[in-house]
Short mmCIF file of N, CA and C in Angstrom, two decimals:
data_model
loop_
_atom_site.label_atom_id
_atom_site.label_comp_id
_atom_site.label_asym_id
_atom_site.label_seq_id
_atom_site.Cartn_x
_atom_site.Cartn_y
_atom_site.Cartn_z
N MET A 196 -145.32 75.40 21.68
CA MET A 196 -144.14 75.59 22.50
C MET A 196 -144.41 75.09 23.92
N GLN A 197 -143.44 74.52 24.52
CA GLN A 197 -143.57 73.91 25.84
C GLN A 197 -143.47 74.98 26.93
N ASP A 198 -144.31 74.85 27.97
CA ASP A 198 -144.25 75.77 29.10
C ASP A 198 -143.17 75.30 30.06
N ASN A 199 -142.12 76.10 30.20
CA ASN A 199 -140.99 75.75 31.06
C ASN A 199 -140.98 76.58 32.34
N SER A 200 -142.10 77.21 32.70
CA SER A 200 -142.11 78.09 33.87
C SER A 200 -141.79 77.35 35.16
N HIS A 201 -142.08 76.06 35.22
CA HIS A 201 -141.76 75.30 36.44
C HIS A 201 -140.26 75.04 36.55
N ASN A 202 -139.51 75.20 35.45
CA ASN A 202 -138.07 75.00 35.47
C ASN A 202 -137.29 76.26 35.82
N ILE A 203 -137.98 77.37 35.97
CA ILE A 203 -137.33 78.65 36.26
C ILE A 203 -137.04 78.72 37.76
N PRO A 204 -135.79 79.00 38.14
CA PRO A 204 -135.50 79.14 39.57
C PRO A 204 -136.12 80.41 40.15
N GLN A 205 -136.29 80.45 41.44
CA GLN A 205 -136.95 81.56 42.11
C GLN A 205 -136.30 82.91 41.78
N TYR A 206 -134.98 82.93 41.68
CA TYR A 206 -134.31 84.21 41.46
C TYR A 206 -134.55 84.79 40.06
N LEU A 207 -135.15 84.01 39.16
CA LEU A 207 -135.48 84.51 37.83
C LEU A 207 -136.97 84.75 37.64
N LYS A 208 -137.75 84.56 38.69
CA LYS A 208 -139.19 84.81 38.59
C LYS A 208 -139.47 86.28 38.92
N PRO A 209 -140.45 86.88 38.26
CA PRO A 209 -140.74 88.30 38.53
C PRO A 209 -141.27 88.51 39.94
N ASN A 210 -140.97 89.66 40.47
CA ASN A 210 -141.40 90.03 41.81
C ASN A 210 -142.84 90.52 41.76
N THR A 211 -143.67 90.09 42.70
CA THR A 211 -145.08 90.47 42.69
C THR A 211 -145.46 91.35 43.87
N GLU A 212 -144.50 91.74 44.69
CA GLU A 212 -144.81 92.58 45.85
C GLU A 212 -145.03 94.03 45.44
N ASN A 213 -145.82 94.75 46.24
CA ASN A 213 -146.11 96.15 45.95
C ASN A 213 -145.17 97.10 46.67
N ALA A 214 -144.53 96.66 47.74
CA ALA A 214 -143.61 97.53 48.47
C ALA A 214 -142.41 97.84 47.59
N SER A 215 -141.78 98.99 47.83
CA SER A 215 -140.63 99.36 47.01
C SER A 215 -139.59 100.07 47.86
N TYR A 216 -138.33 99.69 47.64
CA TYR A 216 -137.21 100.32 48.34
C TYR A 216 -136.47 101.29 47.45
N GLY A 217 -136.88 101.38 46.20
CA GLY A 217 -136.20 102.27 45.27
C GLY A 217 -136.67 102.02 43.84
N GLU A 218 -135.83 102.44 42.90
CA GLU A 218 -136.21 102.37 41.49
C GLU A 218 -135.12 101.73 40.65
N LEU A 219 -135.55 100.93 39.70
CA LEU A 219 -134.66 100.33 38.72
C LEU A 219 -134.95 100.99 37.38
N SER A 220 -133.90 101.46 36.71
CA SER A 220 -134.08 102.09 35.41
C SER A 220 -132.95 101.67 34.48
N PHE A 221 -133.17 101.87 33.19
CA PHE A 221 -132.15 101.53 32.20
C PHE A 221 -131.52 102.80 31.68
N ASN A 222 -130.19 102.83 31.66
CA ASN A 222 -129.45 103.96 31.12
C ASN A 222 -129.01 103.58 29.72
N ALA A 223 -129.68 104.15 28.71
CA ALA A 223 -129.40 103.77 27.32
C ALA A 223 -128.02 104.24 26.87
N ARG A 224 -127.56 105.35 27.40
CA ARG A 224 -126.25 105.87 26.98
C ARG A 224 -125.12 104.92 27.38
N SER A 225 -125.14 104.46 28.62
CA SER A 225 -124.07 103.57 29.08
C SER A 225 -124.48 102.09 29.02
N LYS A 226 -125.68 101.81 28.53
CA LYS A 226 -126.19 100.44 28.38
C LYS A 226 -126.07 99.64 29.67
N CYS A 227 -126.64 100.19 30.73
CA CYS A 227 -126.60 99.50 32.02
C CYS A 227 -127.90 99.75 32.78
N TRP A 228 -128.14 98.88 33.75
CA TRP A 228 -129.28 99.03 34.65
C TRP A 228 -128.82 99.79 35.88
N THR A 229 -129.60 100.78 36.30
CA THR A 229 -129.26 101.62 37.43
C THR A 229 -130.28 101.43 38.54
N ILE A 230 -129.78 101.20 39.74
CA ILE A 230 -130.65 101.12 40.91
C ILE A 230 -130.40 102.35 41.76
N LYS A 231 -131.47 103.11 42.00
CA LYS A 231 -131.44 104.23 42.94
C LYS A 231 -132.39 103.84 44.06
N ALA A 232 -131.82 103.65 45.24
CA ALA A 232 -132.63 103.08 46.32
C ALA A 232 -132.16 103.60 47.67
N GLU A 233 -132.83 103.11 48.70
CA GLU A 233 -132.47 103.47 50.07
C GLU A 233 -131.02 103.04 50.33
N PRO A 234 -130.34 103.75 51.21
CA PRO A 234 -128.92 103.45 51.48
C PRO A 234 -128.64 102.00 51.84
N MET A 235 -129.52 101.36 52.61
CA MET A 235 -129.26 99.98 53.01
C MET A 235 -129.25 99.05 51.80
N VAL A 236 -130.09 99.33 50.81
CA VAL A 236 -130.15 98.51 49.60
C VAL A 236 -128.88 98.69 48.78
N ILE A 237 -128.46 99.94 48.62
CA ILE A 237 -127.25 100.24 47.85
C ILE A 237 -126.03 99.61 48.52
N GLU A 238 -125.93 99.75 49.83
CA GLU A 238 -124.80 99.19 50.57
C GLU A 238 -124.77 97.66 50.44
N PHE A 239 -125.93 97.05 50.56
CA PHE A 239 -126.04 95.60 50.42
C PHE A 239 -125.59 95.17 49.02
N ALA A 240 -126.06 95.88 48.01
CA ALA A 240 -125.71 95.54 46.62
C ALA A 240 -124.22 95.74 46.36
N LYS A 241 -123.65 96.79 46.92
CA LYS A 241 -122.21 97.05 46.73
C LYS A 241 -121.37 95.94 47.35
N ARG A 242 -121.78 95.47 48.49
CA ARG A 242 -121.02 94.39 49.16
C ARG A 242 -121.22 93.05 48.46
N LEU A 243 -122.43 92.82 48.00
CA LEU A 243 -122.75 91.55 47.37
C LEU A 243 -122.21 91.43 45.95
N PHE A 244 -122.19 92.55 45.23
CA PHE A 244 -121.74 92.57 43.84
C PHE A 244 -120.62 93.59 43.68
N PRO A 245 -119.41 93.26 44.13
CA PRO A 245 -118.32 94.23 44.08
C PRO A 245 -117.92 94.63 42.67
N GLY A 246 -118.28 93.85 41.67
CA GLY A 246 -117.94 94.19 40.29
C GLY A 246 -118.86 95.23 39.68
N ALA A 247 -119.95 95.56 40.37
CA ALA A 247 -120.88 96.55 39.85
C ALA A 247 -120.28 97.95 39.99
N ASN A 248 -120.71 98.83 39.11
CA ASN A 248 -120.22 100.21 39.12
C ASN A 248 -120.95 100.98 40.22
N ASN A 249 -120.21 101.45 41.20
CA ASN A 249 -120.82 102.16 42.32
C ASN A 249 -120.11 103.48 42.58
N GLN A 250 -119.81 104.22 41.52
CA GLN A 250 -119.08 105.47 41.67
C GLN A 250 -119.94 106.61 42.20
N LYS A 251 -121.23 106.59 41.90
CA LYS A 251 -122.10 107.66 42.38
C LYS A 251 -122.76 107.25 43.69
N ARG A 252 -122.91 108.22 44.56
CA ARG A 252 -123.55 107.96 45.85
C ARG A 252 -125.06 107.77 45.65
N GLY A 253 -125.59 106.74 46.29
CA GLY A 253 -127.03 106.51 46.24
C GLY A 253 -127.50 105.71 45.03
N GLU A 254 -126.56 105.24 44.22
CA GLU A 254 -126.96 104.41 43.09
C GLU A 254 -125.87 103.39 42.78
N ILE A 255 -126.28 102.35 42.10
CA ILE A 255 -125.35 101.31 41.66
C ILE A 255 -125.78 100.89 40.26
N ARG A 256 -124.79 100.60 39.42
CA ARG A 256 -125.07 100.25 38.02
C ARG A 256 -124.57 98.85 37.71
N PHE A 257 -125.39 98.15 36.94
CA PHE A 257 -125.07 96.79 36.50
C PHE A 257 -125.09 96.76 34.98
N SER A 258 -124.14 96.06 34.38
CA SER A 258 -124.12 95.94 32.92
C SER A 258 -125.35 95.17 32.45
N ASP A 259 -125.74 95.43 31.22
CA ASP A 259 -126.94 94.80 30.65
C ASP A 259 -126.54 93.45 30.04
N HIS A 260 -126.53 92.43 30.88
CA HIS A 260 -126.17 91.08 30.43
C HIS A 260 -127.15 90.10 31.06
N ARG A 261 -127.48 89.05 30.33
CA ARG A 261 -128.52 88.12 30.81
C ARG A 261 -128.18 87.46 32.14
N ARG A 262 -126.90 87.26 32.43
CA ARG A 262 -126.55 86.67 33.73
C ARG A 262 -126.68 87.70 34.85
N ILE A 263 -126.41 88.94 34.55
CA ILE A 263 -126.54 90.01 35.55
C ILE A 263 -128.01 90.26 35.87
N ILE A 264 -128.88 90.09 34.88
CA ILE A 264 -130.32 90.29 35.10
C ILE A 264 -130.80 89.37 36.21
N GLY A 265 -130.31 88.14 36.25
CA GLY A 265 -130.67 87.22 37.32
C GLY A 265 -130.23 87.73 38.68
N ASP A 266 -129.05 88.35 38.74
CA ASP A 266 -128.56 88.93 40.00
C ASP A 266 -129.45 90.08 40.46
N ILE A 267 -129.82 90.94 39.51
CA ILE A 267 -130.68 92.08 39.86
C ILE A 267 -132.04 91.58 40.34
N ASN A 268 -132.59 90.62 39.62
CA ASN A 268 -133.91 90.09 40.01
C ASN A 268 -133.84 89.41 41.37
N TRP A 269 -132.74 88.71 41.64
CA TRP A 269 -132.54 88.08 42.95
C TRP A 269 -132.52 89.15 44.04
N LEU A 270 -131.83 90.26 43.79
CA LEU A 270 -131.80 91.37 44.75
C LEU A 270 -133.21 91.93 44.96
N MET A 271 -133.99 91.97 43.88
CA MET A 271 -135.35 92.51 43.96
C MET A 271 -136.31 91.60 44.72
N ILE A 272 -135.94 90.34 44.91
CA ILE A 272 -136.76 89.45 45.74
C ILE A 272 -136.70 89.92 47.19
N ARG A 273 -135.51 90.27 47.63
CA ARG A 273 -135.32 90.72 49.02
C ARG A 273 -135.72 92.18 49.21
N TYR A 274 -135.34 93.02 48.26
CA TYR A 274 -135.63 94.45 48.31
C TYR A 274 -136.38 94.84 47.04
N PRO A 275 -137.71 94.74 47.05
CA PRO A 275 -138.48 95.06 45.84
C PRO A 275 -138.19 96.48 45.35
N LEU A 276 -138.03 96.60 44.05
CA LEU A 276 -137.79 97.89 43.41
C LEU A 276 -138.88 98.14 42.38
N THR A 277 -139.20 99.40 42.18
CA THR A 277 -140.14 99.79 41.14
C THR A 277 -139.35 99.97 39.86
N VAL A 278 -139.80 99.34 38.79
CA VAL A 278 -139.15 99.52 37.50
C VAL A 278 -139.75 100.77 36.86
N ARG A 279 -138.88 101.68 36.41
CA ARG A 279 -139.35 102.91 35.79
C ARG A 279 -140.30 102.56 34.65
N GLU A 280 -141.39 103.30 34.55
CA GLU A 280 -142.46 103.00 33.60
C GLU A 280 -141.94 102.81 32.17
N LYS A 281 -141.08 103.69 31.70
CA LYS A 281 -140.61 103.60 30.31
C LYS A 281 -139.66 102.41 30.09
N ASP A 282 -139.16 101.82 31.17
CA ASP A 282 -138.22 100.70 31.06
C ASP A 282 -138.85 99.34 31.36
N LYS A 283 -140.15 99.32 31.66
CA LYS A 283 -140.80 98.06 32.05
C LYS A 283 -140.71 97.00 30.96
N SER A 284 -141.00 97.37 29.73
CA SER A 284 -140.97 96.36 28.66
C SER A 284 -139.54 95.87 28.42
N ARG A 285 -138.56 96.77 28.53
CA ARG A 285 -137.16 96.36 28.38
C ARG A 285 -136.77 95.39 29.49
N TRP A 286 -137.22 95.68 30.73
CA TRP A 286 -136.91 94.80 31.86
C TRP A 286 -137.57 93.43 31.67
N GLU A 287 -138.83 93.43 31.26
CA GLU A 287 -139.54 92.17 31.06
C GLU A 287 -138.86 91.34 29.96
N ASN A 288 -138.42 91.99 28.89
CA ASN A 288 -137.70 91.28 27.82
C ASN A 288 -136.36 90.75 28.32
N ALA A 289 -135.64 91.56 29.10
CA ALA A 289 -134.35 91.13 29.64
C ALA A 289 -134.53 89.94 30.58
N LEU A 290 -135.57 89.98 31.41
CA LEU A 290 -135.85 88.88 32.33
C LEU A 290 -136.24 87.62 31.56
N LYS A 291 -137.04 87.78 30.51
CA LYS A 291 -137.43 86.64 29.67
C LYS A 291 -136.19 86.03 29.00
N ASN A 292 -135.28 86.87 28.50
CA ASN A 292 -134.05 86.37 27.89
C ASN A 292 -133.20 85.62 28.91
N ALA A 293 -133.14 86.12 30.13
CA ALA A 293 -132.38 85.44 31.19
C ALA A 293 -133.01 84.09 31.53
N GLN A 294 -134.33 84.05 31.55
CA GLN A 294 -135.03 82.79 31.81
C GLN A 294 -134.77 81.78 30.69
N ASP A 295 -134.85 82.25 29.44
CA ASP A 295 -134.59 81.37 28.30
C ASP A 295 -133.16 80.85 28.33
N TYR A 296 -132.23 81.72 28.69
CA TYR A 296 -130.82 81.33 28.80
C TYR A 296 -130.65 80.23 29.85
N HIS A 297 -131.32 80.40 30.99
CA HIS A 297 -131.25 79.40 32.06
C HIS A 297 -131.82 78.06 31.59
N ILE A 298 -132.96 78.10 30.92
CA ILE A 298 -133.58 76.87 30.43
C ILE A 298 -132.66 76.17 29.43
N GLN A 299 -132.05 76.95 28.53
CA GLN A 299 -131.13 76.36 27.55
C GLN A 299 -129.91 75.76 28.24
N LYS A 300 -129.40 76.46 29.25
CA LYS A 300 -128.25 75.96 30.00
C LYS A 300 -128.58 74.63 30.69
N GLN A 301 -129.76 74.55 31.29
CA GLN A 301 -130.19 73.32 31.96
C GLN A 301 -130.37 72.20 30.94
N ALA A 302 -130.93 72.51 29.78
CA ALA A 302 -131.12 71.50 28.74
C ALA A 302 -129.78 70.98 28.24
N ASN A 303 -128.80 71.86 28.14
CA ASN A 303 -127.47 71.45 27.69
C ASN A 303 -126.79 70.51 28.68
N LYS A 304 -127.10 70.66 29.95
CA LYS A 304 -126.52 69.78 30.97
C LYS A 304 -127.00 68.34 30.81
N LEU A 305 -128.18 68.18 30.25
CA LEU A 305 -128.76 66.85 30.07
C LEU A 305 -128.23 66.15 28.82
N LYS A 306 -127.62 66.90 27.93
CA LYS A 306 -127.10 66.32 26.70
C LYS A 306 -125.78 65.61 26.99
N PRO A 307 -125.47 64.60 26.22
CA PRO A 307 -124.19 63.90 26.43
C PRO A 307 -123.01 64.82 26.11
N LYS A 308 -121.93 64.66 26.86
CA LYS A 308 -120.75 65.49 26.63
C LYS A 308 -120.02 65.08 25.36
N ARG A 309 -120.05 63.80 25.08
CA ARG A 309 -119.39 63.27 23.88
C ARG A 309 -120.30 62.23 23.23
N ILE A 310 -120.19 62.15 21.94
CA ILE A 310 -120.93 61.14 21.19
C ILE A 310 -119.92 60.38 20.34
N LYS A 311 -119.99 59.06 20.44
CA LYS A 311 -119.11 58.23 19.61
C LYS A 311 -119.66 58.19 18.19
N PRO A 312 -118.80 58.38 17.23
CA PRO A 312 -119.28 58.27 15.84
C PRO A 312 -119.65 56.83 15.52
N PRO A 313 -120.61 56.64 14.63
CA PRO A 313 -121.04 55.27 14.30
C PRO A 313 -119.97 54.47 13.58
#
């Protein structure tokens, strides 16, 4: 299999910083990612992603979708979050799926839009 890590944009690369502004966890009941963080992080996320569920004070929820994972990871570049221990493998899988989706999308852009039949 080919290594496509150089084709991954920065917002889809895992965060390597040790500082943390809050916690990212997965809510299995509502199938969403929940961020519980400092007020400035929550306020920033609410303004940046108005479609996210922000009904509870001090937290914001994002649906579990591969395109949303890129948004969450992008947010984590600026405001590093600790992923809850029990959700780490789920997060890593979700991030890998988002990366694969991006690679496939980029590969599709290189394909011809139409092919003339012989």
